[in-house]
Amino acid sequence: MVRYLIALGVCLATVGLAACGGGGGSGGGGASEAKTLQPSDAKGASGSVTWCIGKDTSGAFKTAVEKFNKQNPNLEAKLLELPENADIQREQQIQRLRAESSECDLLGMDVIWTAEYAASGWLYDLTPVVEAHEKEFIPSTVETVEYEGNKWALPFNTNAGFLFYRTNEVPKPPSTWEEVYKEAKEKNGLVYQGERYEGLTVDFLELLYSAGGKVLSEDGETVEIDSPETRKALEFMANGIEEGAVPKAVTTYEEESSRRAFEAGNATFMRNWPYAYALGKESGIADEFAVAKFPGFGGNEGAGVVGGYNLGISAYTDNPDGSLAFAEFLVTPPVQKEMFLKATLPAVATAVYKDPEVKKEIPFTEELLKAVEQAQARPVSPVYTEISEAIFNNVFEVLNGRQSADAATSKMSSEIEDALKRF
Amino acid sequence: MSLEGTGRLRHVLLWVGVAAIVVFCLFPFYWLINTSLKTGADLSSANLLPPSPTLDNYTSIFEDTAFTMALRNSAIVAGSVTALSLLIGSFAGYALARLHLPFKFLILAVLLSISTFPPIAIAAPVFEIWTDIGLYNTYLGLILPSLAFGLPLTVYILASFFRDIPRELEEAALIDGATRFQAFRKIVIPLGAPGVVTAGLLVFIFAWNEFLFAITLTSTPDRRTVPAAIAFFTGSQQFEIPLGTISAASVVVTIPLIVLVLVFQRRIVAGLTAGAVKG
Amino acid sequence: MEGEAERLPLPRRGRRSVFRQERRLGAAMLAPALAVIALVAAYPICYAVWLSLNEYSVITPGLSRFVGLDNYREALGSSVFWGAMKTTVLFTAISVSLELVIGLAMALVMHQAFRGRALLRAVVLVPWAILTVVTAITWRTIFEPELGFVNTMLSALSLPGGNVVWLGEEGYALGVLIFADVWKTAPFMALLLLAGLQGIPGELYDAAKVDGANAWQRFRSVTLPLLVPAITVALIFRTLDALRIFDLPYVLTKGANGTETLSLIAQKELVTNRNTGLGSALAVLTFITVMGISFLYIRFIGGNIRTLTEEEE
């Protein structure tokens, strides 16, 4: 008995020690206290800049780094690659930011993390810089760097989904999702990303936005997802599976699995990102497929969701000026073109889409530009992760026939409200 | 122990059993090898044999310096964790098995419970502490957590083994004038060698497989171990999961373990026999 | 059981000084282990407990407020938590039982003398040796709908089930998870049980045979009772691991379709949602659950932890 009491005492003492040592932060930073950078700050910068971004799959990042270093003898850019998986990238970046580490100067952030990082005071305020470049960028990409009226990053690359279809089965792509589903039912089906993850949120929002629905109000304060549009989109997706237009297997598909199913000839239609185009051209169906822009839904125009990456400057960097210089280099049209052609990372610079060489290499350049222009951002909020969870968890249950559209809509709404309550 | 009774039925049953075990244990490993010899579109297929076998995946992982460095790092970290674990663990195991100490049950209970705490909850605190004291992205920084989580099992196994070594031998040495520690070194350890081998192998496999701390506490390829390095493998395009190279890497990484087991296996089972689980 | 030698009688005073000496040596020998564990594990664990008593701001990093047991209240009141608890306990119960049975069967086979026995032992450790994450990815590919090995084989052989989306259906998904886990760890059980088998003296079997017992009766009255200590150890370690399983469900299903375990929800809150307070509370609750169940084991099955540390006199 005595032994246990002693042990308990020791542990409580250690907890107390930990409390004194670790806890009780004073709370610095936050979006309101961030420092701002001016375009002129980049002049005369020197030193090293470490760029933390996901794996350099094509070598294009490395080439950009080398070019920059050659052009700027006073600066040395370095590439610190993070894993391919976006979730792990975010964890790795957040880990360093929470530790206030200066290891990462320039951050390659998925567009959906930008608000979170900005709200946490981890980024430099780049409003003057972005505004100086604003005319060069596709407007929807600039939307992704805005939070609470300021701009926190430079857009780096973008992405918008497409409808892929088999030309040997479908001569002309349908212009509405309703038609797509009807034809899919008669032919070989539609595949998309239906697993319980971010991809499902994207696919769902594409329908929701098309129907005219919203998740949050303009100011991000009110939850507006409890609406007839939401119910309509959910029922539509559920019926798709029930009636056989969409195979049940879709609920286990991510980008890759859906692409492989399409390439194996198991589907007539696929919703996926542009990257699947290049890979499709190397597969067995190379000459038998094409892309089309998103069909409409509910009587409205089709709507896409903006993907891609932004470049943010860490608040804990030792070299903000150098980071700015490097970031501005990365958004110049020549570098953007290189990224586009070599790594299939769609550019944010509009000029690139008018380049004849690009148009030749990538046949759907025009459609891509239109798709991105027409796309909308996902809800901008520091708690986007939890909002997305609320969405994909509930949509997933609807797709599996385990929840009604009504119940799902109410649950999504209340879960998102809970998320917004986090202080 | 020889076959009890002859009888063809028994013989046949035995070999059916062996075959079943082999297929059961090896099928996924076979699948890994199978996948590692495929590239491109073949990876999506379910063929039992690679339609056009190629060693491309193997050449590409060995050309990748990050992978070869990871192999080296894993060997260093897992090797050190095993050596330290056995050293420290044998001391502690002996103390618990033989010496008169207060609070023994409590200590053992605490040791065991430490290893049951979800590591995910302490990954962030460890990261912060390591960053503060400069152990981030170092070998020692990786060795310590694996050591801490591997020690309880090591101590438990070794303590059990030591306990079952007949006391007479040590008593005899003590009477002859040896100190406790000398008795430990010269008698208990050699006799407990099978236990040491068992514990060593289990800890090695555990440290070799460790993923969470590897990915949290390293930031550059020259310190990253294999499980974390595999998380960095990538296909040539966005979103692509490089099944081919991951499989090749896994095959390469499992083979040393198999060799180790083959070399030491007789010791393990003899060892496990002599001690712990007799009760 | 132990064959203890008689201790040589020592005069009282000598005995006490021997004890003191032993205690000092014991402390010195225990110190390194305790130091490593205290530094690396104990302190962060207590820190994690402290974290669970606070709520951390998502907007203002470093800002926190002490909320006492609120996180625990939230966790214990959430259906997601109890769902995960149910799933985890169910998974553990089925998985560990299967591993025990299959492991025992494997051990019995390996116990026989035949050529190639050594090789079989190495083969049996292969599942244990392959990186867990890779195992998970492999099983995921094998059970993939339409293109995966299982469905292709079933369809080719015209067997039912070729159309099942294994990881996409409740029930089946848990089944695959259990199967993959049993595959990985039955060998480990087999080795521990094999050791126990090899410790049973042959004479007991001979005596039973003389008494006219058949194979099954021999198994029940000689083998099983003497295996109890080995079974206990194996059960405890495996149960502790199964209750904390993370890698397999994460890669196979991300916790969907009835496979969400306690570790998965702890990770989700802690890392993904950056809800440090709630996540730490979930980790502590998982820890308490695991400790609780091991305590039950020790209580009811005995186990040799107590015997290990009984003061010998």
Coordinates of N, CA and C in Angstrom, one line a residue, chain C residues 79-254:
Chain C
S79 N -19.5 9.5 -28.7 CA -19.8 8.2 -29.2 C -18.6 7.7 -30.0
V80 N -17.8 8.6 -30.6 CA -16.7 8.2 -31.3 C -15.7 7.4 -30.5
F81 N -15.5 7.9 -29.2 CA -14.6 7.3 -28.3 C -15.1 5.9 -28.0
W82 N -16.4 5.8 -27.6 CA -16.9 4.5 -27.2 C -16.9 3.5 -28.4
G83 N -17.2 4.1 -29.6 CA -17.1 3.2 -30.8 C -15.7 2.6 -30.9
A84 N -14.7 3.5 -30.8 CA -13.3 3.0 -30.9 C -13.0 2.0 -29.9
M85 N -13.5 2.3 -28.7 CA -13.2 1.3 -27.6 C -13.8 0.0 -27.9
K86 N -15.0 0.0 -28.4 CA -15.7 -1.3 -28.7 C -14.9 -2.0 -29.8
T87 N -14.6 -1.2 -30.8 CA -13.8 -1.8 -32.0 C -12.5 -2.4 -31.5
T88 N -11.8 -1.6 -30.7 CA -10.5 -2.1 -30.2 C -10.6 -3.3 -29.4
V89 N -11.5 -3.3 -28.4 CA -11.6 -4.5 -27.6 C -12.1 -5.7 -28.4
L90 N -13.0 -5.5 -29.3 CA -13.5 -6.6 -30.1 C -12.3 -7.2 -31.0
F91 N -11.6 -6.2 -31.6 CA -10.5 -6.6 -32.4 C -9.5 -7.4 -31.6
T92 N -9.1 -6.9 -30.4 CA -8.1 -7.6 -29.5 C -8.6 -9.0 -29.2
A93 N -9.9 -9.1 -28.7 CA -10.3 -10.4 -28.3 C -10.2 -11.4 -29.4
I94 N -10.8 -11.1 -30.6 CA -10.8 -12.0 -31.7 C -9.3 -12.3 -32.1
S95 N -8.6 -11.2 -32.3 CA -7.3 -11.4 -32.9 C -6.4 -12.2 -32.0
V96 N -6.3 -11.9 -30.7 CA -5.5 -12.6 -29.8 C -5.9 -14.1 -29.6
S97 N -7.2 -14.3 -29.6 CA -7.6 -15.7 -29.5 C -7.2 -16.5 -30.7
L98 N -7.4 -15.9 -31.9 CA -7.0 -16.6 -33.1 C -5.5 -16.8 -33.1
E99 N -4.7 -15.8 -32.7 CA -3.3 -16.0 -32.7 C -2.8 -17.1 -31.8
L100 N -3.6 -17.2 -30.7 CA -3.2 -18.2 -29.7 C -3.4 -19.6 -30.3
V101 N -4.6 -19.8 -30.9 CA -4.9 -21.1 -31.5 C -4.0 -21.4 -32.6
I102 N -3.9 -20.5 -33.6 CA -3.0 -20.7 -34.7 C -1.5 -20.9 -34.3
G103 N -1.1 -20.0 -33.3 CA 0.2 -20.1 -32.8 C 0.5 -21.5 -32.2
L104 N -0.5 -21.9 -31.4 CA -0.3 -23.2 -30.8 C -0.2 -24.3 -31.8
A105 N -1.1 -24.3 -32.8 CA -1.0 -25.3 -33.9 C 0.4 -25.3 -34.5
M106 N 0.9 -24.1 -34.9 CA 2.2 -24.0 -35.5 C 3.3 -24.5 -34.6
A107 N 3.1 -24.2 -33.3 CA 4.2 -24.7 -32.3 C 4.2 -26.2 -32.3
L108 N 3.0 -26.8 -32.3 CA 2.9 -28.2 -32.2 C 3.6 -28.9 -33.4
V109 N 3.4 -28.2 -34.6 CA 4.0 -28.8 -35.8 C 5.6 -28.6 -35.6
M110 N 6.0 -27.4 -35.2 CA 7.4 -27.2 -35.2 C 8.1 -28.0 -34.1
H111 N 7.3 -28.5 -33.2 CA 7.9 -29.2 -32.1 C 8.3 -30.6 -32.5
Q112 N 7.8 -31.1 -33.6 CA 8.2 -32.4 -34.1 C 9.5 -32.3 -34.7
A113 N 10.3 -33.4 -34.6 CA 11.6 -33.4 -35.2 C 11.5 -33.8 -36.6
F114 N 12.0 -33.0 -37.5 CA 12.1 -33.4 -38.9 C 13.1 -32.6 -39.5
R115 N 13.5 -33.0 -40.6 CA 14.6 -32.3 -41.3 C 14.1 -30.9 -41.8
G116 N 14.9 -29.9 -41.7 CA 14.5 -28.6 -42.1 C 13.7 -27.8 -41.0
R117 N 13.8 -28.4 -39.8 CA 13.1 -27.7 -38.7 C 13.7 -26.3 -38.5
A118 N 15.0 -26.2 -38.6 CA 15.7 -24.9 -38.4 C 15.2 -23.9 -39.4
L119 N 15.1 -24.4 -40.7 CA 14.6 -23.5 -41.7 C 13.2 -23.0 -41.4
L120 N 12.4 -23.9 -41.0 CA 11.0 -23.6 -40.7 C 10.9 -22.5 -39.6
R121 N 11.8 -22.6 -38.6 CA 11.8 -21.6 -37.6 C 12.1 -20.2 -38.2
A122 N 13.0 -20.2 -39.1 CA 13.4 -18.9 -39.7 C 12.2 -18.4 -40.6
V123 N 11.6 -19.3 -41.3 CA 10.4 -18.9 -42.1 C 9.3 -18.3 -41.3
V124 N 9.2 -18.9 -40.1 CA 8.1 -18.5 -39.2 C 8.3 -17.1 -38.7
L125 N 9.5 -16.6 -38.7 CA 9.7 -15.3 -38.2 C 9.6 -14.2 -39.3
V126 N 9.5 -14.6 -40.5 CA 9.4 -13.7 -41.6 C 8.3 -12.7 -41.4
P127 N 7.0 -13.1 -41.1 CA 6.0 -12.1 -40.9 C 6.3 -11.1 -39.9
W128 N 7.0 -11.5 -38.8 CA 7.3 -10.6 -37.7 C 8.4 -9.7 -38.2
A129 N 9.2 -10.1 -39.1 CA 10.4 -9.3 -39.5 C 10.1 -8.2 -40.5
I130 N 9.1 -8.4 -41.3 CA 8.8 -7.4 -42.4 C 8.2 -6.1 -41.7
L131 N 8.7 -5.0 -42.2 CA 8.2 -3.7 -41.7 C 6.7 -3.7 -41.7
T132 N 6.2 -3.2 -40.5 CA 4.7 -3.2 -40.4 C 4.0 -2.4 -41.4
V133 N 4.5 -1.2 -41.7 CA 3.8 -0.4 -42.7 C 3.8 -1.1 -44.1
V134 N 4.9 -1.8 -44.4 CA 5.0 -2.4 -45.7 C 4.0 -3.6 -45.7
T135 N 3.9 -4.3 -44.6 CA 2.9 -5.4 -44.5 C 1.5 -4.8 -44.8
A136 N 1.2 -3.7 -44.2 CA -0.1 -3.1 -44.4 C -0.4 -2.8 -45.8
I137 N 0.6 -2.1 -46.5 CA 0.5 -1.8 -47.9 C 0.3 -3.0 -48.7
T138 N 1.0 -4.1 -48.4 CA 0.9 -5.3 -49.2 C -0.5 -5.9 -49.1
W139 N -1.0 -6.0 -47.8 CA -2.4 -6.5 -47.7 C -3.4 -5.7 -48.3
R140 N -3.2 -4.4 -48.3 CA -4.1 -3.5 -48.9 C -4.2 -3.8 -50.4
T141 N -3.0 -4.0 -51.0 CA -3.0 -4.2 -52.5 C -3.6 -5.6 -52.8
I142 N -3.4 -6.6 -51.9 CA -3.9 -7.9 -52.2 C -5.4 -7.9 -52.1
F143 N -6.0 -7.1 -51.2 CA -7.4 -7.1 -51.0 C -8.1 -5.9 -51.8
E144 N -7.4 -5.3 -52.7 CA -8.0 -4.2 -53.5 C -9.2 -4.8 -54.3
P145 N -10.2 -3.9 -54.4 CA -11.4 -4.4 -55.2 C -11.0 -4.5 -56.7
E146 N -11.5 -5.5 -57.3 CA -11.4 -5.7 -58.8 C -9.9 -6.1 -59.2
L147 N -9.0 -5.2 -58.9 CA -7.6 -5.5 -59.4 C -6.8 -6.3 -58.4
G148 N -7.2 -6.4 -57.2 CA -6.4 -7.1 -56.2 C -6.4 -8.6 -56.4
F149 N -5.4 -9.2 -55.8 CA -5.2 -10.7 -56.0 C -6.4 -11.5 -55.5
V150 N -6.9 -11.2 -54.3 CA -8.0 -12.0 -53.8 C -9.2 -12.0 -54.7
N151 N -9.6 -10.8 -55.1 CA -10.8 -10.8 -56.0 C -10.6 -11.4 -57.3
T152 N -9.4 -11.2 -57.9 CA -9.1 -11.8 -59.2 C -9.1 -13.3 -59.1
M153 N -8.5 -13.8 -58.0 CA -8.4 -15.3 -57.9 C -9.8 -15.8 -57.7
L154 N -10.6 -15.2 -56.8 CA -12.0 -15.7 -56.5 C -12.8 -15.7 -57.8
S155 N -12.7 -14.6 -58.6 CA -13.5 -14.6 -59.8 C -13.0 -15.6 -60.8
A156 N -11.7 -15.8 -60.9 CA -11.1 -16.8 -61.8 C -11.6 -18.2 -61.5
L157 N -11.7 -18.4 -60.2 CA -12.1 -19.8 -59.8 C -13.6 -19.9 -59.6
S158 N -14.3 -18.9 -60.0 CA -15.8 -18.8 -59.9 C -16.2 -19.1 -58.5
L159 N -15.5 -18.6 -57.6 CA -15.9 -18.8 -56.2 C -16.7 -17.5 -55.8
P160 N -17.6 -17.6 -54.8 CA -18.3 -16.4 -54.4 C -17.3 -15.5 -53.7
G161 N -17.7 -14.2 -53.7 CA -16.9 -13.2 -53.0 C -16.0 -12.4 -53.9
G162 N -16.0 -12.7 -55.2 CA -15.1 -12.0 -56.1 C -15.5 -10.6 -56.3
N163 N -16.7 -10.2 -55.9 CA -17.1 -8.8 -56.0 C -17.1 -8.1 -54.8
V164 N -16.8 -8.7 -53.7 CA -16.8 -8.0 -52.4 C -15.8 -6.9 -52.3
V165 N -16.2 -5.8 -51.9 CA -15.2 -4.7 -51.7 C -14.7 -4.9 -50.2
W166 N -13.7 -5.7 -50.0 CA -13.3 -6.1 -48.7 C -13.1 -5.0 -47.7
L167 N -12.3 -4.0 -48.1 CA -12.1 -3.0 -47.2 C -13.2 -1.9 -47.1
G168 N -14.2 -2.1 -48.0 CA -15.2 -1.1 -48.0 C -16.5 -1.5 -47.3
E169 N -16.5 -2.7 -46.7 CA -17.7 -3.1 -46.0 C -17.5 -3.2 -44.6
E170 N -18.4 -2.8 -43.8 CA -18.3 -3.0 -42.3 C -18.3 -4.5 -42.1
G171 N -17.5 -5.0 -41.2 CA -17.5 -6.4 -40.9 C -16.4 -7.0 -41.7
Y172 N -16.4 -6.9 -43.0 CA -15.3 -7.5 -43.8 C -14.0 -6.7 -43.6
A173 N -14.2 -5.4 -43.4 CA -13.0 -4.6 -43.2 C -12.3 -5.0 -41.9
L174 N -13.1 -5.2 -40.9 CA -12.5 -5.7 -39.6 C -11.9 -7.1 -39.8
G175 N -12.6 -7.9 -40.5 CA -12.1 -9.2 -40.8 C -10.7 -9.2 -41.4
V176 N -10.6 -8.3 -42.4 CA -9.3 -8.2 -43.1 C -8.2 -7.7 -42.1
L177 N -8.6 -6.8 -41.3 CA -7.7 -6.2 -40.3 C -7.2 -7.3 -39.3
I178 N -8.2 -8.1 -38.9 CA -7.8 -9.2 -37.9 C -6.9 -10.2 -38.6
F179 N -7.3 -10.5 -39.9 CA -6.5 -11.5 -40.6 C -5.0 -11.0 -40.8
A180 N -4.9 -9.8 -41.2 CA -3.5 -9.2 -41.3 C -2.7 -9.2 -40.0
D181 N -3.4 -8.9 -38.9 CA -2.7 -8.9 -37.7 C -2.3 -10.3 -37.2
V182 N -3.3 -11.2 -37.4 CA -3.0 -12.6 -37.0 C -1.8 -13.1 -37.8
W183 N -1.8 -12.8 -39.1 CA -0.7 -13.2 -39.9 C 0.6 -12.8 -39.4
K184 N 0.6 -11.5 -38.9 CA 1.9 -10.9 -38.5 C 2.4 -11.5 -37.2
T185 N 1.5 -11.8 -36.3 CA 1.9 -12.1 -34.9 C 1.7 -13.5 -34.5
A186 N 0.9 -14.3 -35.2 CA 0.8 -15.7 -34.8 C 2.2 -16.4 -34.7
P187 N 3.1 -16.1 -35.6 CA 4.5 -16.6 -35.5 C 5.2 -16.3 -34.2
F188 N 5.0 -15.1 -33.7 CA 5.6 -14.7 -32.5 C 5.0 -15.5 -31.3
M189 N 3.7 -15.7 -31.3 CA 3.1 -16.6 -30.3 C 3.6 -18.0 -30.5
A190 N 3.8 -18.5 -31.7 CA 4.2 -19.8 -31.9 C 5.6 -20.0 -31.3
L191 N 6.5 -19.0 -31.4 CA 7.8 -19.2 -30.8 C 7.8 -19.3 -29.3
L192 N 7.0 -18.4 -28.7 CA 6.9 -18.4 -27.3 C 6.3 -19.8 -26.8
L193 N 5.3 -20.2 -27.5 CA 4.6 -21.5 -27.1 C 5.5 -22.7 -27.4
L194 N 6.3 -22.6 -28.4 CA 7.2 -23.7 -28.7 C 8.2 -23.8 -27.6
A195 N 8.7 -22.7 -27.1 CA 9.6 -22.8 -26.0 C 9.0 -23.5 -24.8
G196 N 7.7 -23.1 -24.6 CA 7.0 -23.8 -23.5 C 6.9 -25.3 -23.7
L197 N 6.6 -25.6 -24.9 CA 6.4 -27.1 -25.3 C 7.7 -27.8 -25.0
Q198 N 8.8 -27.2 -25.4 CA 10.1 -27.9 -25.2 C 10.5 -28.0 -23.8
G199 N 9.8 -27.3 -22.9 CA 10.2 -27.4 -21.5 C 9.4 -28.5 -20.8
I200 N 8.5 -29.2 -21.5 CA 7.7 -30.2 -20.8 C 8.5 -31.5 -20.9
P201 N 8.8 -32.1 -19.8 CA 9.6 -33.3 -19.7 C 8.9 -34.5 -20.5
G202 N 9.6 -35.2 -21.2 CA 9.1 -36.3 -22.0 C 8.5 -37.4 -21.2
E203 N 9.0 -37.5 -19.9 CA 8.6 -38.6 -19.1 C 7.1 -38.5 -18.8
L204 N 6.6 -37.3 -18.7 CA 5.2 -37.1 -18.4 C 4.3 -37.7 -19.5
Y205 N 4.7 -37.5 -20.7 CA 4.0 -38.1 -21.8 C 4.0 -39.6 -21.7
D206 N 5.2 -40.1 -21.5 CA 5.4 -41.6 -21.4 C 4.4 -42.1 -20.3
A207 N 4.5 -41.5 -19.2 CA 3.6 -41.9 -18.1 C 2.1 -41.9 -18.5
A208 N 1.7 -40.9 -19.2 CA 0.3 -40.8 -19.6 C 0.0 -41.9 -20.6
K209 N 0.9 -42.2 -21.5 CA 0.7 -43.2 -22.4 C 0.5 -44.5 -21.7
V210 N 1.4 -44.8 -20.7 CA 1.3 -46.0 -20.0 C -0.1 -46.1 -19.3
D211 N -0.7 -45.0 -18.9 CA -2.0 -45.0 -18.3 C -3.1 -45.1 -19.3
G212 N -2.7 -45.2 -20.6 CA -3.7 -45.4 -21.6 C -4.3 -44.2 -22.2
A213 N -3.7 -43.0 -22.0 CA -4.3 -41.8 -22.5 C -4.0 -41.7 -24.0
N214 N -5.0 -41.2 -24.8 CA -4.8 -41.0 -26.2 C -4.2 -39.6 -26.5
A215 N -3.9 -39.4 -27.7 CA -3.2 -38.1 -28.1 C -4.0 -36.9 -27.5
W216 N -5.3 -36.9 -27.7 CA -6.1 -35.7 -27.3 C -6.0 -35.6 -25.8
Q217 N -6.2 -36.7 -25.1 CA -6.2 -36.7 -23.6 C -4.8 -36.2 -23.1
R218 N -3.7 -36.7 -23.8 CA -2.4 -36.3 -23.4 C -2.3 -34.8 -23.5
F219 N -2.8 -34.3 -24.6 CA -2.7 -32.9 -24.9 C -3.4 -32.1 -23.8
R220 N -4.6 -32.6 -23.5 CA -5.4 -31.8 -22.5 C -4.9 -31.9 -21.1
S221 N -4.4 -33.0 -20.7 CA -4.0 -33.1 -19.3 C -2.5 -32.9 -19.0
V222 N -1.7 -33.1 -20.1 CA -0.2 -32.8 -19.8 C 0.2 -31.5 -20.5
T223 N 0.0 -31.4 -21.8 CA 0.5 -30.3 -22.5 C -0.1 -29.0 -22.0
L224 N -1.5 -28.9 -22.1 CA -2.1 -27.6 -21.8 C -1.8 -27.0 -20.4
P225 N -1.9 -27.9 -19.4 CA -1.7 -27.3 -18.0 C -0.2 -26.8 -17.9
L226 N 0.7 -27.5 -18.5 CA 2.1 -27.1 -18.3 C 2.4 -25.9 -19.2
L227 N 1.6 -25.7 -20.2 CA 1.8 -24.6 -21.1 C 1.3 -23.2 -20.5
V228 N 0.5 -23.3 -19.5 CA -0.2 -22.1 -19.0 C 0.8 -21.0 -18.8
P229 N 1.9 -21.1 -18.1 CA 2.8 -20.0 -18.0 C 3.2 -19.3 -19.3
A230 N 3.5 -20.2 -20.2 CA 3.9 -19.6 -21.5 C 2.8 -18.9 -22.2
I231 N 1.6 -19.5 -22.1 CA 0.4 -18.9 -22.7 C 0.1 -17.5 -22.0
T232 N 0.3 -17.5 -20.7 CA 0.1 -16.2 -20.0 C 1.0 -15.1 -20.5
V233 N 2.3 -15.4 -20.6 CA 3.2 -14.4 -21.0 C 2.8 -13.9 -22.4
A234 N 2.6 -14.9 -23.3 CA 2.3 -14.6 -24.7 C 1.0 -13.7 -24.7
L235 N 0.0 -14.1 -24.0 CA -1.3 -13.4 -24.0 C -1.1 -11.9 -23.5
I236 N -0.3 -11.8 -22.5 CA -0.2 -10.4 -21.9 C 0.5 -9.5 -23.0
F237 N 1.6 -10.0 -23.5 CA 2.3 -9.1 -24.4 C 1.5 -8.8 -25.7
R238 N 0.9 -9.9 -26.2 CA 0.1 -9.7 -27.4 C -1.1 -8.8 -27.2
T239 N -1.8 -8.9 -26.0 CA -2.9 -8.1 -25.7 C -2.5 -6.6 -25.6
L240 N -1.4 -6.4 -24.9 CA -0.9 -5.0 -24.8 C -0.7 -4.4 -26.2
D241 N -0.1 -5.2 -27.1 CA 0.1 -4.6 -28.4 C -1.2 -4.5 -29.2
A242 N -2.0 -5.5 -29.1 CA -3.2 -5.4 -30.0 C -4.1 -4.2 -29.6
L243 N -4.2 -3.9 -28.3 CA -5.0 -2.8 -27.9 C -4.5 -1.5 -28.4
R244 N -3.2 -1.4 -28.8 CA -2.7 -0.1 -29.2 C -2.4 -0.1 -30.7
I245 N -3.0 -1.0 -31.5 CA -2.7 -1.1 -32.9 C -3.0 0.1 -33.6
F246 N -2.0 0.5 -34.5 CA -2.2 1.8 -35.3 C -1.9 1.6 -36.7
D247 N -0.7 1.1 -37.0 CA -0.2 1.1 -38.4 C -1.2 0.4 -39.4
L248 N -1.6 -0.8 -39.0 CA -2.4 -1.6 -39.9 C -3.8 -0.9 -40.2
P249 N -4.6 -0.5 -39.2 CA -5.8 0.1 -39.6 C -5.6 1.4 -40.4
Y250 N -4.5 2.1 -40.0 CA -4.3 3.4 -40.7 C -4.1 3.2 -42.2
V251 N -3.3 2.3 -42.5 CA -3.0 2.1 -43.9 C -4.1 1.4 -44.6
L252 N -4.7 0.4 -44.0 CA -5.7 -0.4 -44.7 C -7.0 0.4 -45.0
T253 N -7.5 1.1 -43.9 CA -8.8 1.8 -44.1 C -8.9 3.2 -43.6
K254 N -7.8 3.7 -43.0 CA -7.8 5.0 -42.3 C -8.9 4.9 -41.2

